[in-house]
Coordinates of C-alpha atoms in Angstrom, one line a residue:
M1 CA -6.7 10.1 36.5
R2 CA -9.4 11.3 34.7
V3 CA -9.9 14.8 32.9
R4 CA -12.6 16.5 31.2
G5 CA -11.6 17.3 27.4
S6 CA -12.4 21.0 28.6
T7 CA -10.1 21.5 30.4
V8 CA -6.6 19.7 28.4
R9 CA -4.7 22.6 26.3
L10 CA -5.7 21.8 22.6
L11 CA -3.0 21.2 20.2
C12 CA -5.0 23.5 17.7
S13 CA -6.8 27.0 18.3
L14 CA -9.9 25.4 16.9
V15 CA -10.4 21.7 16.5
L16 CA -12.8 21.0 13.8
A17 CA -14.0 18.1 11.6
L18 CA -14.2 17.1 8.1
M19 CA -17.6 15.5 6.4
A20 CA -16.0 15.9 2.9
P21 CA -12.4 17.1 1.5
G22 CA -12.3 21.2 2.4
N23 CA -15.4 21.3 3.7
A24 CA -15.4 22.3 7.7
L25 CA -17.1 21.5 10.2
A26 CA -17.0 22.8 13.7
A27 CA -16.2 19.5 15.9
T28 CA -18.6 19.6 18.7
T29 CA -17.7 16.2 20.7
S30 CA -16.7 16.4 24.6
Y31 CA -14.3 13.5 25.9
D32 CA -12.1 12.3 29.1
V33 CA -9.0 11.5 29.5
V34 CA -7.4 8.7 31.6
A35 CA -3.9 9.5 32.3
D36 CA -1.2 6.7 33.3
V37 CA -3.4 3.5 32.0
R38 CA -0.2 0.9 32.0
I39 CA -0.6 -1.9 29.4
P40 CA 1.3 -5.6 30.3
M41 CA 3.7 -6.7 27.9
S42 CA 4.2 -10.2 27.2
D43 CA 7.7 -10.1 29.1
G44 CA 6.0 -8.1 32.0
V45 CA 6.7 -4.9 31.1
L46 CA 4.7 -2.2 31.4
L47 CA 4.1 0.3 28.6
D48 CA 2.3 3.6 29.7
S49 CA -0.7 5.2 27.7
D50 CA -3.2 7.8 27.9
E51 CA -6.8 7.0 26.7
Y52 CA -8.9 10.0 25.1
I53 CA -12.8 8.5 24.8
P54 CA -15.6 10.9 23.4
T55 CA -18.7 11.3 26.2
T56 CA -21.0 9.8 23.6
G57 CA -20.8 7.9 20.9
C58 CA -18.6 5.1 21.7
P59 CA -18.3 1.9 21.5
C60 CA -15.9 3.9 18.1
P61 CA -13.6 3.8 15.9
T62 CA -10.4 4.3 17.9
I63 CA -7.0 5.6 17.0
L64 CA -4.0 3.9 18.1
V65 CA -0.4 6.5 18.4
Q66 CA 3.0 5.3 19.1
T67 CA 5.5 7.5 20.5
P68 CA 8.8 7.8 22.2
Y69 CA 8.6 11.4 22.3
R70 CA 6.4 11.6 25.8
K71 CA 2.9 10.5 25.6
S72 CA 1.9 13.8 26.8
G73 CA 2.7 16.9 28.9
A74 CA 6.8 17.4 28.7
G75 CA 7.3 16.3 25.1
V76 CA 5.5 16.4 21.8
S77 CA 2.7 15.3 23.1
E78 CA 1.6 13.6 19.7
G79 CA -1.8 12.4 21.0
N80 CA -3.8 14.7 18.3
T81 CA -6.9 15.9 20.1
I82 CA -8.3 16.4 16.8
F83 CA -9.5 12.6 17.1
P84 CA -11.7 12.5 20.3
S85 CA -13.1 15.4 19.6
N86 CA -14.4 13.8 16.5
G87 CA -15.9 10.9 17.3
Y88 CA -13.0 8.7 17.6
A89 CA -11.1 7.0 20.9
M90 CA -7.6 7.2 21.0
I91 CA -5.2 6.2 22.8
V92 CA -1.0 7.6 23.0
V93 CA 1.2 5.0 24.3
D94 CA 5.5 5.5 25.1
V95 CA 6.5 2.7 23.6
R96 CA 9.5 0.7 25.3
G97 CA 11.7 2.9 27.2
T98 CA 10.6 5.9 26.6
G99 CA 8.2 8.3 27.8
S100 CA 7.0 6.8 31.3
S101 CA 7.0 3.6 30.1
E102 CA 9.1 0.7 31.4
G103 CA 11.7 -1.9 29.5
S104 CA 14.8 -0.7 27.1
W105 CA 14.6 1.5 23.7
D106 CA 16.2 0.2 21.0
S107 CA 14.5 2.2 18.5
F108 CA 11.9 0.0 16.8
G109 CA 14.1 -3.6 17.4
A110 CA 12.4 -6.9 16.9
R111 CA 11.0 -6.5 20.8
E112 CA 9.0 -3.1 20.3
Q113 CA 7.4 -4.1 17.0
Q114 CA 5.8 -7.0 18.8
D115 CA 5.2 -5.3 21.5
S116 CA 3.0 -2.8 18.6
V117 CA 0.7 -6.1 18.0
A118 CA -0.6 -6.0 21.6
L119 CA -0.7 -2.5 21.5
V120 CA -3.6 -2.8 18.0
Q121 CA -5.2 -6.0 19.4
R122 CA -5.8 -3.6 22.8
A123 CA -6.7 -1.0 21.1
A124 CA -9.6 -2.7 18.9
S125 CA -10.5 -4.6 22.5
R126 CA -11.2 -1.5 24.9
P127 CA -14.7 -1.0 26.4
F128 CA -15.2 2.0 24.3
S129 CA -13.5 0.4 20.8
N130 CA -16.2 -1.0 18.3
G131 CA -12.6 -2.8 17.3
V132 CA -11.8 -0.7 14.1
V133 CA -8.0 1.0 14.6
G134 CA -6.7 3.6 12.9
L135 CA -3.0 4.3 13.1
S136 CA -2.0 8.1 13.1
G137 CA 1.2 10.1 14.8
V138 CA 4.3 12.1 12.9
S139 CA 8.1 10.7 12.4
Y140 CA 8.6 8.0 14.7
S141 CA 4.9 7.6 15.2
A142 CA 4.8 7.4 11.1
I143 CA 7.4 5.2 10.8
N144 CA 6.1 2.6 12.6
Q145 CA 2.7 2.8 11.7
F146 CA 4.2 0.9 8.9
L147 CA 5.8 -1.4 10.9
T148 CA 2.9 -2.0 13.0
V149 CA 0.8 -3.6 9.9
E150 CA 3.9 -5.4 8.4
Q151 CA 3.2 -7.7 11.6
P152 CA 0.8 -10.3 11.6
G153 CA -1.8 -10.2 14.0
T154 CA -3.1 -6.5 13.1
S155 CA -6.1 -7.4 11.2
A156 CA -7.8 -4.5 13.2
V157 CA -6.5 -1.5 11.4
K158 CA -8.0 -0.4 8.3
A159 CA -6.1 2.7 7.8
I160 CA -3.1 4.6 8.7
F161 CA -1.9 8.0 7.8
P162 CA 1.6 8.2 7.9
I163 CA 3.2 12.0 8.6
V164 CA 7.0 12.1 7.6
P165 CA 7.3 8.4 7.0
M166 CA 11.1 6.8 6.8
S167 CA 11.6 3.9 4.5
D168 CA 15.1 2.9 4.7
A169 CA 16.4 3.3 8.6
Y170 CA 20.3 3.4 6.6
R171 CA 20.0 5.2 3.4
D172 CA 16.9 7.7 4.1
V173 CA 18.6 9.8 6.9
T174 CA 21.0 7.7 9.7
W175 CA 24.1 8.0 7.2
A176 CA 24.7 9.4 4.7
G177 CA 26.2 7.6 1.2
G178 CA 28.5 6.1 4.0
N179 CA 28.9 9.0 6.1
T180 CA 27.8 9.5 9.8
D181 CA 24.2 11.8 9.7
F182 CA 26.2 14.2 12.5
G183 CA 23.3 16.7 12.0
F184 CA 20.3 15.2 13.5
I185 CA 20.8 12.0 14.9
P186 CA 22.7 13.3 17.6
L187 CA 20.0 15.8 18.3
W188 CA 17.3 12.9 18.4
L189 CA 19.5 10.4 20.7
G190 CA 19.8 13.5 22.8
L191 CA 15.8 14.2 22.6
V192 CA 14.6 10.3 23.2
N193 CA 16.9 9.7 26.2
G194 CA 16.0 13.2 27.6
L195 CA 12.7 13.1 27.9
A196 CA 13.1 9.3 28.6
L197 CA 14.7 10.7 32.3
I198 CA 11.8 13.0 32.9
P199 CA 9.8 11.5 35.9
A200 CA 6.3 9.8 35.4
Q201 CA 3.0 12.0 35.8
D202 CA 1.7 9.8 38.1
A203 CA 5.7 9.3 39.9
L204 CA 3.9 10.5 43.6
S205 CA 1.2 8.1 43.4
E206 CA 3.1 4.7 41.8
P207 CA 6.5 5.4 43.0
R208 CA 8.0 1.7 42.5
I209 CA 6.8 1.7 39.1
A210 CA 8.2 5.1 37.8
L211 CA 11.4 4.4 39.7
N212 CA 11.6 1.2 38.2
A213 CA 11.4 2.8 34.3
E214 CA 13.3 5.5 35.2
S215 CA 16.4 3.2 36.3
Q216 CA 15.9 1.2 33.0
H217 CA 16.0 4.3 30.7
A218 CA 19.1 5.5 32.3
L219 CA 20.9 2.1 32.0
D220 CA 19.7 2.0 28.5
V221 CA 22.0 5.3 27.4
A222 CA 24.6 3.0 27.9
E223 CA 24.0 -0.3 26.3
F224 CA 21.8 1.2 23.4
A225 CA 22.8 4.6 22.2
G226 CA 26.5 5.4 23.6
P227 CA 27.7 2.0 22.0
A228 CA 25.5 2.0 19.1
V229 CA 26.9 5.9 18.5
L230 CA 30.8 4.8 19.4
D231 CA 30.5 1.9 17.1
S232 CA 29.5 4.2 14.4
T233 CA 32.1 6.8 15.0
L234 CA 34.6 4.4 14.1
G235 CA 33.5 2.7 11.2
G236 CA 35.8 0.2 9.7
Y237 CA 38.2 0.0 12.4
E238 CA 35.3 -1.3 14.9
M239 CA 36.2 -4.4 13.7
M240 CA 39.7 -3.6 15.7
L241 CA 38.0 -3.8 18.6
P242 CA 38.1 -6.9 21.1
S243 CA 35.1 -8.7 20.2
A244 CA 33.5 -8.4 23.5
L245 CA 33.3 -4.4 23.1
Q246 CA 31.5 -4.8 19.8
T247 CA 28.0 -4.0 20.8
F248 CA 26.6 -3.7 17.1
P249 CA 29.0 -5.1 14.7
E250 CA 29.6 -3.1 11.5
Q251 CA 27.5 -0.4 13.2
A252 CA 28.8 2.0 10.0
Y253 CA 27.5 -0.9 7.4
D254 CA 23.9 -1.6 6.7
G255 CA 23.1 -4.9 7.3
P256 CA 20.1 -6.7 9.6
F257 CA 20.2 -4.1 12.6
Y258 CA 19.2 -1.7 9.6
Q259 CA 17.6 -3.9 7.5
L260 CA 15.2 -4.7 10.6
R261 CA 14.0 -1.1 10.8
S262 CA 13.2 -0.8 7.5
P263 CA 9.7 -0.4 7.0
I264 CA 10.1 -0.6 2.4
R265 CA 11.7 -3.8 3.5
H266 CA 8.1 -5.6 3.9
I267 CA 6.0 -3.1 2.3
S268 CA 3.9 -5.5 -0.1
R269 CA 2.8 -6.5 3.6
V270 CA 0.4 -3.8 4.3
T271 CA -2.9 -4.1 2.7
V272 CA -4.5 -0.8 4.5
P273 CA -5.4 2.1 2.8
T274 CA -2.4 4.2 3.8
F275 CA -2.1 8.1 3.0
I276 CA 1.6 9.4 3.5
V277 CA 3.0 13.1 3.7
G278 CA 6.6 14.4 3.1
G279 CA 8.2 16.9 2.5
T280 CA 10.5 18.3 -0.4
Y281 CA 12.9 19.3 2.7
D282 CA 12.5 17.0 4.8
L283 CA 14.6 14.2 6.9
F284 CA 13.1 11.2 5.1
Q285 CA 12.4 13.1 1.4
R286 CA 14.4 10.2 -0.4
G287 CA 11.6 7.5 1.2
E288 CA 8.7 9.6 1.1
P289 CA 8.2 8.6 -2.3
I290 CA 9.7 5.5 -2.1
L291 CA 7.5 3.9 0.3
F292 CA 4.7 5.3 -2.1
R293 CA 5.8 3.6 -5.0
G294 CA 5.9 -0.1 -2.9
L295 CA 2.5 0.2 -2.5
T296 CA 0.8 -2.5 -3.9
L297 CA -2.7 -0.8 -3.7
S298 CA -5.2 0.8 -6.0
R299 CA -5.5 5.1 -6.7
A300 CA -8.2 5.0 -4.4
K301 CA -6.3 3.2 -1.4
K302 CA -3.1 5.1 -1.4
K303 CA -2.6 8.8 -1.2
L304 CA 1.0 10.8 -1.6
M305 CA 1.5 14.1 -0.7
I306 CA 4.8 16.2 -0.5
G307 CA 4.9 19.7 0.2
P308 CA 7.7 22.1 0.3
W309 CA 8.3 21.1 4.2
Y310 CA 11.5 20.2 6.7
H311 CA 10.9 17.7 9.1
T312 CA 9.1 20.0 11.9
S313 CA 6.8 21.8 9.1
A314 CA 5.2 19.3 7.5
G315 CA 1.6 20.7 6.4
N316 CA 2.1 24.6 7.0
G317 CA 0.8 27.1 3.9
L318 CA -1.8 24.8 3.7
T319 CA -6.1 25.5 4.2
A320 CA -6.2 26.5 7.3
D321 CA -8.3 24.1 10.1
D322 CA -11.1 26.5 9.7
G323 CA -11.3 26.5 6.0
S324 CA -9.6 30.0 6.1
N325 CA -7.2 31.2 3.5
P326 CA -7.8 28.3 1.2
V327 CA -5.4 26.5 -1.0
Y328 CA -5.4 25.2 -4.2
D329 CA -4.1 22.9 -7.1
T330 CA -3.7 24.2 -10.7
K331 CA -6.4 21.6 -11.0
G332 CA -9.0 24.1 -8.6
K333 CA -8.5 21.2 -6.3
L334 CA -8.9 22.5 -2.1
L335 CA -5.8 21.4 -0.4
P336 CA -7.4 20.9 3.7
S337 CA -5.5 21.1 6.6
L338 CA -3.7 17.7 7.9
N339 CA -5.6 17.7 10.5
N340 CA -9.2 17.7 8.0
L341 CA -7.3 15.2 5.6
Q342 CA -6.5 12.4 7.8
L343 CA -10.2 12.7 9.7
A344 CA -11.7 12.7 6.0
W345 CA -9.3 9.6 5.6
F346 CA -10.8 7.9 8.7
D347 CA -14.2 8.6 8.7
H348 CA -13.8 7.6 5.0
W349 CA -12.1 4.4 5.9
L350 CA -12.9 3.3 9.5
K351 CA -16.4 5.1 9.5
G352 CA -17.6 4.2 6.3
I353 CA -18.4 7.8 5.2
D354 CA -18.6 8.9 1.2
N355 CA -17.0 12.1 1.5
G356 CA -14.7 12.2 -1.6
I357 CA -11.1 11.5 0.1
D358 CA -10.6 8.0 -2.1
R359 CA -11.0 10.0 -5.5
F360 CA -8.9 13.1 -3.9
P361 CA -5.5 12.8 -6.3
A362 CA -3.6 9.9 -5.5
V363 CA -0.2 12.4 -6.0
E364 CA -0.7 15.7 -4.7
T365 CA 2.9 18.1 -5.6
Y366 CA 4.3 21.1 -4.9
Y367 CA 6.9 22.3 -7.5
L368 CA 9.4 24.4 -5.9
G369 CA 10.6 27.9 -7.7
A370 CA 6.7 27.4 -9.1
G371 CA 5.2 28.0 -6.1
K372 CA 2.6 25.5 -7.1
W373 CA 0.4 22.2 -5.9
A374 CA 0.1 20.0 -8.9
P375 CA -2.2 16.9 -8.8
D376 CA -1.0 13.7 -10.7
T377 CA -1.5 10.3 -10.5
K378 CA 1.8 9.1 -10.1
Y379 CA 5.1 10.2 -8.6
P380 CA 7.6 10.9 -10.7
A381 CA 4.8 13.1 -12.9
S382 CA 3.3 12.3 -15.4
R383 CA 4.8 13.8 -18.6
T384 CA 8.2 12.7 -17.5
T385 CA 10.6 13.1 -20.0
Y386 CA 14.3 12.1 -19.4
Q387 CA 17.8 14.6 -20.4
R388 CA 21.1 13.9 -19.5
W389 CA 23.3 17.2 -18.4
Y390 CA 26.9 17.2 -19.1
L391 CA 29.7 18.6 -16.8
S392 CA 31.0 21.4 -19.2
A393 CA 34.2 23.3 -18.9
T394 CA 32.8 25.5 -21.4
P395 CA 33.0 28.6 -18.3
G396 CA 30.0 29.2 -16.7
S397 CA 28.3 31.4 -14.0
G398 CA 29.6 31.0 -10.2
T399 CA 32.2 32.7 -7.8
S400 CA 33.8 28.5 -6.9
L401 CA 37.2 27.3 -7.3
Y402 CA 35.8 26.3 -10.7
A403 CA 33.0 27.4 -12.9
G404 CA 31.9 25.4 -15.2
S405 CA 28.5 24.6 -17.6
L406 CA 26.1 22.3 -17.7
A407 CA 25.2 21.7 -21.5
P408 CA 23.4 18.9 -23.0
A409 CA 26.3 17.3 -25.4
L410 CA 29.5 15.9 -24.1
D411 CA 32.6 18.6 -24.5
S412 CA 35.2 17.7 -27.3
G413 CA 38.2 17.0 -24.8
D414 CA 39.0 16.2 -21.6
T415 CA 39.4 18.1 -18.3
S416 CA 40.3 17.6 -15.0
V417 CA 39.4 19.6 -11.6
T418 CA 41.4 19.3 -8.5
L419 CA 39.4 19.6 -5.4
P420 CA 40.7 20.2 -1.7
W421 CA 39.4 17.9 0.9
I422 CA 37.0 20.2 2.9
P423 CA 35.0 18.2 5.4
L424 CA 33.9 21.3 7.6
D425 CA 32.2 22.6 3.8
G426 CA 28.5 22.6 3.4
T427 CA 28.1 24.8 6.9
C428 CA 26.2 27.9 5.4
S429 CA 23.5 26.1 3.3
R430 CA 20.0 24.9 3.3
S431 CA 21.5 21.6 3.7
T432 CA 22.0 22.9 7.6
T433 CA 18.7 23.6 7.8
Q434 CA 17.5 20.5 6.5
W435 CA 19.3 18.0 8.1
T436 CA 18.5 19.5 12.0
A437 CA 14.6 18.6 10.9
G438 CA 14.2 22.7 10.2
L439 CA 15.0 24.1 13.6
V440 CA 17.5 26.4 12.0
S441 CA 15.4 27.7 9.7
G442 CA 15.6 31.8 9.0
T443 CA 19.1 31.6 8.8
L444 CA 20.9 34.1 5.5
C445 CA 22.4 30.9 4.2
E446 CA 18.7 29.2 3.7
N447 CA 18.4 30.4 0.4
D448 CA 22.0 30.8 -0.8
N449 CA 24.7 28.3 -1.0
R450 CA 27.3 30.4 -2.2
P451 CA 29.4 30.4 0.5
S452 CA 28.9 26.7 0.6
E453 CA 30.2 26.5 -3.7
V454 CA 33.2 28.6 -3.2
L455 CA 35.6 25.4 -2.4
G456 CA 34.2 23.3 -4.9
A457 CA 33.0 23.3 -8.6
T458 CA 30.4 24.2 -10.2
F459 CA 28.5 23.6 -13.3
T460 CA 25.7 25.9 -14.4
T461 CA 23.7 26.3 -17.5
P462 CA 22.6 29.5 -19.5
P463 CA 19.5 31.0 -18.0
F464 CA 16.3 29.5 -19.7
T465 CA 13.7 31.1 -21.7
A466 CA 11.4 29.0 -20.5
P467 CA 9.4 27.1 -17.8
Y468 CA 12.0 23.6 -17.2
A469 CA 10.3 21.2 -14.4
I470 CA 11.9 18.4 -13.1
S471 CA 10.0 15.5 -10.9
G472 CA 11.8 12.4 -9.4
P473 CA 14.9 11.3 -8.5
I474 CA 18.3 11.8 -10.2
D475 CA 21.7 10.0 -10.9
A476 CA 25.3 12.0 -10.9
T477 CA 27.9 10.1 -13.0
I478 CA 30.5 11.1 -11.0
W479 CA 34.5 10.3 -12.8
I480 CA 37.1 11.6 -9.9
S481 CA 40.1 10.3 -8.1
S482 CA 42.9 11.0 -5.2
T483 CA 45.9 10.7 -4.4
A484 CA 44.6 9.0 -0.8
T485 CA 42.8 5.8 -0.9
D486 CA 38.7 7.1 -0.3
A487 CA 36.8 10.6 -0.6
Q488 CA 33.2 11.8 -0.1
V489 CA 31.8 13.5 -3.2
I490 CA 28.5 16.3 -2.5
A491 CA 26.4 16.8 -5.6
T492 CA 23.9 19.7 -4.9
L493 CA 20.9 21.0 -7.6
S494 CA 20.4 24.5 -6.9
D495 CA 18.2 27.0 -8.8
V496 CA 20.4 30.3 -9.7
D497 CA 18.3 33.4 -9.5
P498 CA 19.2 36.3 -12.1
S499 CA 20.7 38.2 -9.0
G500 CA 22.8 34.9 -9.2
A501 CA 21.6 33.7 -5.5
S502 CA 21.9 29.9 -5.5
S503 CA 18.9 28.3 -4.1
Q504 CA 19.8 25.0 -2.9
I505 CA 17.0 22.4 -4.4
T506 CA 18.1 18.7 -3.5
A507 CA 21.1 17.2 -3.2
G508 CA 23.2 13.7 -2.8
T509 CA 26.0 12.3 -1.6
L510 CA 28.8 9.3 -1.4
V511 CA 31.7 7.6 0.3
A512 CA 33.8 7.0 -2.8
S513 CA 34.9 3.5 -1.5
L514 CA 31.4 2.8 -0.8
G515 CA 30.3 3.0 -4.3
A516 CA 29.8 -0.6 -5.7
L517 CA 26.6 -0.7 -7.7
I518 CA 23.8 -3.5 -7.8
A519 CA 22.6 -2.8 -11.0
T520 CA 19.7 -5.3 -10.7
P521 CA 16.5 -3.4 -11.8
C522 CA 14.0 -2.7 -9.3
G523 CA 10.2 -3.5 -9.5
S524 CA 7.8 -1.6 -7.8
I525 CA 9.7 -1.9 -4.2
A526 CA 12.9 -0.3 -4.3
A527 CA 15.6 -2.4 -2.3
D528 CA 18.6 -4.3 -3.0
C529 CA 18.1 -3.3 -6.8
S530 CA 18.6 0.5 -9.1
V531 CA 15.8 1.9 -10.4
Y532 CA 16.3 2.9 -13.9
A533 CA 14.5 5.5 -16.6
R534 CA 14.3 4.7 -20.2
G535 CA 17.0 2.5 -19.8
Q536 CA 19.5 4.6 -17.9
L537 CA 20.3 4.8 -14.1
I538 CA 18.3 7.0 -12.2
E539 CA 18.4 5.9 -8.6
P540 CA 21.6 3.8 -8.0
W541 CA 21.3 0.9 -5.3
H542 CA 24.7 0.6 -3.3
P543 CA 25.1 -2.8 -1.0
Y544 CA 27.1 -0.1 1.8
T545 CA 28.2 -3.5 3.6
H546 CA 31.8 -3.7 4.5
A547 CA 31.9 -6.4 2.3
S548 CA 31.3 -4.0 -1.1
Q549 CA 34.3 -1.3 0.1
V550 CA 37.1 -0.8 -2.1
A551 CA 39.5 1.2 -1.6
L552 CA 40.8 3.7 -4.1
T553 CA 43.4 3.7 -5.8
P554 CA 45.4 6.9 -6.2
G555 CA 45.5 8.9 -9.2
V556 CA 43.3 6.5 -10.8
P557 CA 40.0 7.4 -11.9
T558 CA 36.6 6.2 -10.7
E559 CA 33.2 6.3 -11.6
L560 CA 30.8 6.9 -9.6
E561 CA 27.2 6.9 -9.5
I562 CA 25.5 9.1 -6.8
E563 CA 22.4 9.0 -5.5
I564 CA 20.7 12.3 -5.7
F565 CA 17.3 12.6 -4.1
P566 CA 13.8 12.9 -5.6
T567 CA 12.0 16.6 -5.5
S568 CA 9.9 18.2 -7.7
A569 CA 11.0 21.7 -9.0
V570 CA 10.5 24.1 -12.1
I571 CA 13.6 26.5 -12.9
E572 CA 11.1 29.4 -14.2
P573 CA 12.8 31.4 -17.4
G574 CA 15.6 33.7 -16.5
H575 CA 16.9 30.9 -13.7
S576 CA 19.8 28.4 -14.3
L577 CA 20.3 25.1 -13.2
R578 CA 23.5 24.8 -11.3
L579 CA 25.1 20.8 -9.9
A580 CA 28.1 22.2 -6.9
I581 CA 30.9 19.3 -6.8
T582 CA 31.4 19.8 -3.0
T583 CA 33.5 17.4 -0.9
G584 CA 32.4 18.1 2.3
D585 CA 28.7 18.9 3.8
F586 CA 29.2 19.5 7.4
P587 CA 27.3 19.2 10.2
H588 CA 24.7 17.2 7.4
E589 CA 27.7 14.3 7.6
T590 CA 30.4 13.5 8.9
P591 CA 33.4 11.0 8.2
T592 CA 33.6 7.8 10.0
A593 CA 37.4 7.8 12.0
S594 CA 38.0 4.8 9.1
T595 CA 36.8 7.3 6.2
V596 CA 39.0 10.1 7.8
A597 CA 42.2 8.2 8.1
D598 CA 42.0 7.0 4.3
S599 CA 40.6 10.3 2.6
L600 CA 43.6 12.8 3.4
G601 CA 44.7 14.0 0.2
I602 CA 43.4 16.1 -3.0
D603 CA 40.8 14.9 -4.9
T604 CA 40.0 15.6 -9.2
L605 CA 37.3 15.7 -10.5
Y606 CA 37.1 14.5 -14.5
I607 CA 34.9 15.7 -16.9
G608 CA 34.5 15.2 -21.2
T609 CA 34.9 12.7 -23.5
D610 CA 36.5 9.8 -21.7
H611 CA 35.7 10.8 -18.3
P612 CA 31.5 11.5 -18.8
S613 CA 30.4 13.3 -15.9
S614 CA 27.0 14.0 -15.5
I615 CA 23.6 14.4 -14.3
Y616 CA 20.5 12.3 -15.2
L617 CA 17.4 13.7 -14.6
G618 CA 13.4 13.7 -15.4
T619 CA 11.9 16.6 -16.9
V620 CA 8.3 17.3 -17.1
S621 CA 6.9 18.0 -20.5
R622 CA 4.4 20.5 -19.4
P623 CA 4.9 22.1 -16.8
P624 CA 2.3 23.2 -13.7
A625 CA 0.5 26.1 -14.7
S626 CA -2.2 28.0 -13.3

């Protein structure tokens, strides 16, 4: 079916081109849409695609988007028409087992990765293509950009622009320190499988293809999503099932299933220019800086932009597409919209236009608290030094069960704090908004974490007299014991304003029995190793395997290293920095069946000389200024 571009509902009210970063020009290129172009894979499965073809100027570079959310119509419609409006052909494909494509979906599995190679080669060989391919897309379509260019046979790809991509399939989002990510994963599985049951757009004209695809999708729920969720929920109890019922063995633990789907595992294979967009409150908050660090590319060829965004709001607050409402960083650099940034990126690397995007700052980071964008050459920020703050028994502000202080020196004595296990704590917090991808933003609890702190222990600095800037990952060293053989510890950092409101900055979590640490220092790639700063642990790596799981000895203090996800923030004068230690973060995370059974007890937190619980973080010597 061929449709004139003027009849297609655009994703943006005004689509613009970019000849130089920040200088937008109105798009003039019209395009045709050829819908439901079936693409045969090597095993006979037909993937469904839409092709957007400019009416003039082709053969031309081609943008490929691979999505599970339906290529057009009923889903997210990731085909961004800014590309065909500006002289690029575009192919949007429903990945195997989703949308209108045949086959079985298994979320970034080996067969889907094999398909990506064929899709790149097809995109390069279409009559309207000049053989040069770029990859674009958000979330899932960002992740598979990495997984695609990590495959041999994709040399036609000359640049990628992943918006909110994942680094590690286990650590970034699916599991929260060893607990199930219950806030997002069920919503996501429901979205993909629900959209897959909607009939194809050409179902009436191609009933056989449509019926075959829909029947495969229905069966796939029972073959992939259902068993994967069940096996995950059982945790360590899964091994008690008959082997025939263990569809995904040890699904609650890291291993081959997650590693296959983790771009960081083969990031060294990425040799094409890469512009990563991340979010301070994104689902993949942890992984986006890790991907940037792992890229062995020059500053001209790799960029990182991290904004004050949830997963569904990436790009909000930047300069508008038409150049209105301009936004500048602290050095006066204009920050264009994501549409204009990616057009500039592809114009340079796919069309050879010298538009200056290669000289755009290597890193642009939004600092929470200060409300400012700061350019830099690396992440964490340049001029970062490191400081340890100790949990102290000196009384501090707050209304929690225990309100202590964060202090630059150890207490001279020892103190213990009793914490009840409350797995449903955390509902009224920014964490709920973040881990439902921003879908419940605007709630009263989004900017005040105090309701979730009431049933925990808080440790707060005195108000700062000068701006205190934080950059990068954070390690929390927490000493605990329990009357049970397991426990969950959630460590949340907040900015406390003069009114007492506690605004969550970032957080980390760990199931105590999974606290084994791989101490090997990392190089550029953070996988199977830990990151150190000034010789001190800053980003711990836990194996999260069944073999590494060790039960707590009841009543015996145990040292845990909790990975708190990276951030950029400024604690302004008059504000304080707070660490909250709690035992639940629902609905973000829920324990598995085996973890629940092992955690029915009372926990004790230790602070002081013998058990120096603390946090270690990077602080920027010159905070961002206008």
